[in-house]
Short mmCIF file of C-alpha atoms and ligand atoms in Angstrom, two decimals:
data_model
loop_
_atom_site.label_atom_id
_atom_site.label_comp_id
_atom_site.label_asym_id
_atom_site.label_seq_id
_atom_site.Cartn_x
_atom_site.Cartn_y
_atom_site.Cartn_z
CA UNK A 109 -11.68 15.81 6.76
CA UNK A 110 -15.34 14.89 6.10
CA UNK A 111 -16.84 12.09 8.15
CA UNK A 112 -16.71 8.67 6.51
CA UNK A 113 -18.51 5.40 7.30
CA UNK A 114 -16.35 3.11 9.40
CA UNK A 115 -16.70 0.09 7.06
CA UNK A 116 -15.50 2.26 4.18
CA UNK A 117 -12.54 3.56 6.17
CA UNK A 118 -11.45 -0.01 6.92
CA UNK A 119 -12.11 -1.20 3.35
CA UNK A 120 -9.95 1.65 2.00
CA UNK A 121 -7.10 0.27 4.11
CA UNK A 122 -7.40 -2.95 2.09
CA UNK A 123 -8.02 -5.03 5.23
CA UNK A 124 -10.81 -7.17 3.82
CA UNK A 125 -13.88 -6.80 1.62
CA UNK A 126 -16.56 -4.39 2.80
CA UNK A 127 -18.91 -7.34 3.49
CA UNK A 128 -16.29 -9.17 5.57
CA UNK A 129 -15.51 -5.97 7.45
CA UNK A 130 -19.16 -5.40 8.32
CA UNK A 131 -19.20 -8.87 9.92
CA UNK A 132 -15.97 -8.15 11.82
CA UNK A 133 -17.39 -4.87 13.11
CA UNK A 134 -20.70 -6.44 14.16
CA UNK A 135 -18.85 -9.16 16.05
CA UNK A 136 -17.14 -6.51 18.20
CA UNK A 137 -13.59 -6.79 16.87
CA UNK A 138 -13.27 -3.07 16.13
CA UNK A 139 -12.88 -0.27 18.68
CA UNK A 140 -13.06 3.46 18.15
CA UNK A 141 -11.18 5.61 20.64
CA UNK A 142 -11.12 2.73 23.09
CA UNK A 143 -14.82 1.79 22.83
CA UNK A 144 -16.08 -1.27 20.96
CA UNK A 145 -18.13 -0.03 18.00
CA UNK A 146 -20.53 -2.51 16.40
CA UNK A 147 -22.13 -0.15 13.86
CA UNK A 148 -20.48 -0.34 10.41
CA UNK A 149 -22.39 2.81 9.44
CA UNK A 150 -20.83 4.85 12.25
CA UNK A 151 -19.31 7.97 10.71
CA UNK A 152 -15.93 9.19 11.83
CA UNK A 153 -12.93 11.28 10.86
CA UNK A 154 -10.20 8.66 10.32
CA UNK A 155 -7.44 11.26 10.67
CA UNK A 156 -8.62 12.17 14.18
CA UNK A 157 -9.78 8.81 15.49
CA UNK A 158 -7.91 5.88 17.01
CA UNK A 159 -9.25 2.71 15.43
CA UNK A 160 -8.19 -0.77 16.53
CA UNK A 161 -8.91 -4.16 15.00
CA UNK A 162 -8.48 -7.13 17.33
CA UNK A 163 -6.71 -4.73 19.70
CA UNK A 164 -4.16 -3.59 17.09
CA UNK A 165 -4.10 0.06 16.19
CA UNK A 166 -4.61 0.74 12.48
CA UNK A 167 -2.65 3.28 10.51
CA UNK A 168 -4.89 5.39 8.29
CA UNK A 169 -3.50 6.79 5.05
CA UNK A 170 -5.64 9.07 2.91
CA UNK A 171 -3.94 7.79 -0.24
CA UNK A 172 -1.64 5.02 -1.39
CA UNK A 173 1.26 5.12 -3.81
CA UNK A 174 3.05 2.11 -5.33
CA UNK A 175 5.64 1.56 -8.02
CA UNK A 176 5.67 -1.51 -10.24
CA UNK A 177 8.24 -2.84 -12.66
CA UNK A 178 5.68 -3.54 -15.37
CA UNK A 179 6.62 -6.59 -17.40
CA UNK A 180 5.91 -6.55 -21.12
CA UNK A 181 2.89 -8.65 -22.10
CA UNK A 182 0.35 -7.11 -19.72
CA UNK A 183 -2.06 -4.28 -20.50
CA UNK A 184 -2.09 -1.15 -18.38
CA UNK A 185 -5.70 -1.02 -17.23
CA UNK A 186 -7.72 -1.73 -14.11
CA UNK A 187 -9.62 -4.46 -15.93
CA UNK A 188 -9.86 -6.08 -19.31
CA UNK A 189 -12.26 -8.75 -20.51
CA UNK A 190 -9.72 -10.70 -22.50
CA UNK A 191 -6.23 -9.83 -21.45
CA UNK A 192 -4.24 -9.94 -18.23
CA UNK A 193 -3.73 -6.50 -16.70
CA UNK A 194 -1.09 -5.07 -14.38
CA UNK A 195 -3.70 -5.26 -11.59
CA UNK A 196 -3.61 -9.07 -11.84
CA UNK A 197 -0.11 -8.93 -10.32
CA UNK A 198 -1.41 -7.39 -7.09
CA UNK A 199 -2.67 -9.34 -4.07
CA UNK A 200 -6.38 -8.95 -3.16
CA UNK A 201 -5.74 -6.47 -0.32
CA UNK A 202 -4.09 -4.03 -2.74
CA UNK A 203 -6.72 -4.53 -5.44
CA UNK A 204 -9.37 -3.63 -2.87
CA UNK A 205 -7.76 -0.23 -2.22
CA UNK A 206 -9.03 1.22 -5.48
CA UNK A 207 -5.55 1.63 -6.97
CA UNK A 208 -5.27 2.48 -10.66
CA UNK A 209 -2.29 2.94 -12.99
CA UNK A 210 -0.96 6.47 -13.46
CA UNK A 211 -0.91 6.90 -17.23
CA UNK A 212 -0.32 4.01 -19.56
CA UNK A 213 2.54 1.91 -20.78
CA UNK A 214 1.93 -0.12 -23.94
CA UNK A 215 1.49 -3.87 -23.61
CA UNK A 216 4.99 -4.48 -24.95
CA UNK A 217 6.63 -1.70 -22.88
CA UNK A 218 8.22 -2.53 -19.52
CA UNK A 219 9.42 -0.48 -16.58
CA UNK A 220 8.29 2.09 -14.06
CA UNK A 221 4.54 2.28 -13.56
CA UNK A 222 2.96 4.16 -10.67
CA UNK A 223 -0.24 2.94 -9.06
CA UNK A 224 -2.31 5.12 -6.76
CA UNK A 225 -5.80 5.93 -5.52
CA UNK A 226 -5.03 9.67 -5.61
CA UNK A 227 -6.67 11.20 -8.69
CA UNK A 228 -5.11 14.65 -8.29
CA UNK A 229 -1.63 13.15 -8.04
CA UNK A 230 -2.20 10.99 -11.14
CA UNK A 231 -3.51 13.96 -13.10
CA UNK A 232 -0.47 16.05 -12.24
CA UNK A 233 2.02 13.32 -13.12
CA UNK A 234 0.41 12.87 -16.53
CA UNK A 235 -0.31 16.50 -17.40
CA UNK A 236 2.28 18.09 -19.72
CA UNK A 237 1.66 21.31 -17.75
CA UNK A 238 3.55 19.75 -14.82
CA UNK A 239 6.62 19.24 -17.05
CA UNK A 240 7.46 15.97 -15.28
CA UNK A 241 10.15 14.23 -17.34
CA UNK A 242 9.63 10.58 -18.22
CA UNK A 243 12.81 8.79 -19.20
CA UNK A 244 12.79 5.77 -21.53
CA UNK A 245 15.42 3.36 -22.74
CA UNK A 246 14.76 2.44 -26.37
CA UNK A 247 16.33 -0.20 -28.58
CA UNK A 248 15.68 0.64 -32.22
CA UNK A 249 16.19 -0.47 -35.79
CA UNK A 250 18.90 1.65 -37.34
CA UNK A 251 21.27 3.95 -35.49
CA UNK A 252 20.11 7.04 -33.64
CA UNK A 253 22.30 10.03 -34.53
CA UNK A 254 22.87 13.70 -33.69
CA UNK A 255 20.31 14.86 -36.30
CA UNK A 256 17.68 12.76 -34.52
CA UNK A 257 18.68 14.39 -31.22
CA UNK A 258 18.42 17.86 -32.79
CA UNK A 259 14.98 17.06 -34.27
CA UNK A 260 13.76 15.83 -30.86
CA UNK A 261 15.07 18.99 -29.18
CA UNK A 262 13.32 21.22 -31.72
CA UNK A 263 9.97 19.45 -31.24
CA UNK A 264 9.01 16.76 -33.74
CA UNK A 265 6.01 16.69 -36.01
CA UNK A 266 4.66 13.14 -36.26
CA UNK A 267 3.49 11.43 -39.47
CA UNK A 268 -0.15 12.49 -38.82
CA UNK A 269 0.81 16.14 -38.21
CA UNK A 270 0.76 15.93 -34.39
CA UNK A 271 3.27 18.35 -32.90
CA UNK A 272 5.36 17.19 -29.95
CA UNK A 273 6.94 19.31 -27.25
CA UNK A 274 10.74 19.46 -27.33
CA UNK A 275 12.17 16.18 -26.06
CA UNK A 276 15.58 14.70 -25.30
CA UNK A 277 17.42 11.98 -27.18
CA UNK A 278 20.75 10.72 -25.90
CA UNK A 279 22.65 8.19 -27.98
CA UNK A 280 23.75 5.22 -25.88
CA UNK A 281 25.11 2.89 -28.54
CA UNK A 282 24.75 1.62 -32.10
CA UNK A 283 21.03 0.77 -31.75
CA UNK A 284 19.92 2.23 -28.45
CA UNK A 285 19.17 5.58 -26.89
CA UNK A 286 17.56 7.36 -23.96
CA UNK A 287 14.47 9.44 -24.67
CA UNK A 288 13.05 12.07 -22.33
CA UNK A 289 9.50 13.38 -22.82
CA UNK A 290 7.22 15.56 -20.70
CA UNK A 291 3.95 14.54 -22.34
CA UNK A 292 2.23 11.21 -22.85
CA UNK A 293 0.59 11.08 -26.24
CA UNK A 294 -0.56 7.70 -27.57
CA UNK A 295 2.53 5.57 -28.44
CA UNK A 296 4.51 8.78 -28.17
CA UNK A 297 8.07 7.52 -27.97
CA UNK A 298 7.49 4.84 -30.60
CA UNK A 299 5.90 7.36 -32.97
CA UNK A 300 8.68 9.91 -32.38
CA UNK A 301 11.39 7.40 -33.17
CA UNK A 302 9.41 6.02 -36.12
CA UNK A 303 9.15 9.59 -37.46
CA UNK A 304 12.96 9.57 -37.58
CA UNK A 305 13.03 6.21 -39.38
CA UNK A 306 14.14 4.34 -36.22
CA UNK A 307 11.28 2.00 -35.26
CA UNK A 308 11.36 0.83 -31.65
CA UNK A 309 12.21 -2.82 -30.95
CA UNK A 310 12.17 -2.55 -27.17
CA UNK A 311 11.00 0.18 -24.76
CA UNK A 312 11.46 0.48 -21.02
CA UNK A 313 10.56 3.40 -18.74
CA UNK A 314 13.37 4.13 -16.32
CA UNK A 315 12.12 7.12 -14.37
CA UNK A 316 9.35 9.62 -13.76
CA UNK A 317 10.72 12.94 -12.57
CA UNK A 318 13.31 12.21 -9.89
CA UNK A 319 11.85 8.77 -9.17
CA UNK A 320 13.85 5.90 -10.67
CA UNK A 321 12.64 2.35 -11.18
CA UNK A 322 13.77 0.11 -8.35
CA UNK A 323 15.66 -2.49 -10.40
CA UNK A 324 15.61 -4.87 -7.43
CA UNK A 325 11.88 -5.41 -7.96
CA UNK A 326 12.31 -7.43 -11.15
CA UNK A 327 9.59 -7.88 -13.78
CA UNK A 328 6.16 -7.77 -12.15
CA UNK A 329 7.55 -6.71 -8.76
CA UNK A 330 6.01 -3.80 -6.88
CA UNK A 331 6.45 -1.89 -3.63
CA UNK A 332 4.96 1.05 -1.78
CA UNK A 333 6.77 4.32 -2.41
CA UNK A 334 8.93 5.33 0.53
CA UNK A 335 8.35 8.66 2.19
CA UNK A 336 11.50 9.93 0.45
CA UNK A 337 10.28 8.75 -3.00
CA UNK A 338 6.94 10.38 -2.47
CA UNK A 339 8.24 13.69 -1.08
CA UNK A 340 10.53 14.01 -4.09
CA UNK A 341 7.64 13.54 -6.51
CA UNK A 342 5.13 15.65 -4.59
CA UNK A 343 7.61 18.54 -4.46
CA UNK A 344 8.16 18.32 -8.22
CA UNK A 345 4.39 18.37 -8.67
CA UNK A 346 3.97 21.32 -6.30
CA UNK A 347 1.89 19.12 -4.04
CA UNK A 348 4.38 19.00 -1.16
CA UNK A 349 3.30 20.76 2.03
N1 LIG B 1271 5.70 5.83 -25.47
C1 LIG B 1271 5.34 4.74 -26.19
O1 LIG B 1271 5.40 4.74 -27.40
N2 LIG B 1271 4.91 3.66 -25.49
C2 LIG B 1271 4.84 3.62 -24.16
O2 LIG B 1271 4.46 2.59 -23.61
C3 LIG B 1271 5.24 4.76 -23.43
C4 LIG B 1271 5.66 5.85 -24.12
#
C-alpha cells in the first residue's frame, strides 16, 4: 500500500475532523509502533503500522461498507442545497469517512441502499455487466398479470424507445408484485411497470444480489455490513480474494 499522511489515515477512520486530529497528534496522543509521533504529515503504511490513540490500538480498514433502510422522502445524494439527503441520517463520524450512496433510489422509493467509500465496489454493483440482481417490491395501479411477466422476461421497450434487459416479474397479489432487474436506468422499475399500464404507487428495494435488507433497521436505520454480508457480495462481484 502507498504511504499516506498520518492525519489522513486517522481522518479516514472517521475519528474526528482533520483539523482536530492534527491538534491531537501535536499534543502527543498518537503513537506509531510504540513511539509518540507528533508530526501529522508523517507518512506511513496503515496496513503495516500499529497506531494507537490515547493508548488504544486503532483498527484500520481500507474501505467501509454500510447498508441503510432508506426512508421515502429523502434524496439519494451526498449533498443537496434544498432537500434532505440520506447522508443527513448519518452521524458526523460516518459523514467524515467519505461515504457515498451506491446507485440511486428515487426520493419516494424506500429500502436497501448501500453506502461505501469504495469506488470500484460501487461501480461493479451498479454496472449491468456484473449482472447483480436488484429485487423490488412494487404496489401498482391495476393488476399485474402473466402477460406482464412474459413482457418483462422478453426485455421491455419503454415509451421513449429505451430497450431494457430481460427482467423478472412475480405476481404477489391483486395490486403488488416483485420485480428483479440487473440494470439501473433512470426510474427503471417505474417506467417498466408504466409501460405495461401499471403505474407504481409504492416501491421498495428488498435486496441487492444475495444481500437482503435488514428489516430490523427500520426506516432511516443503518449498520455496517458484516463480514458475511460483504463476502457474499464481493464474491458475486468477483472481488473476493
Ligand atoms: N427503479 C425506479 O423506478 N426507482 C427507483 O428508485 C429504483 C428503481
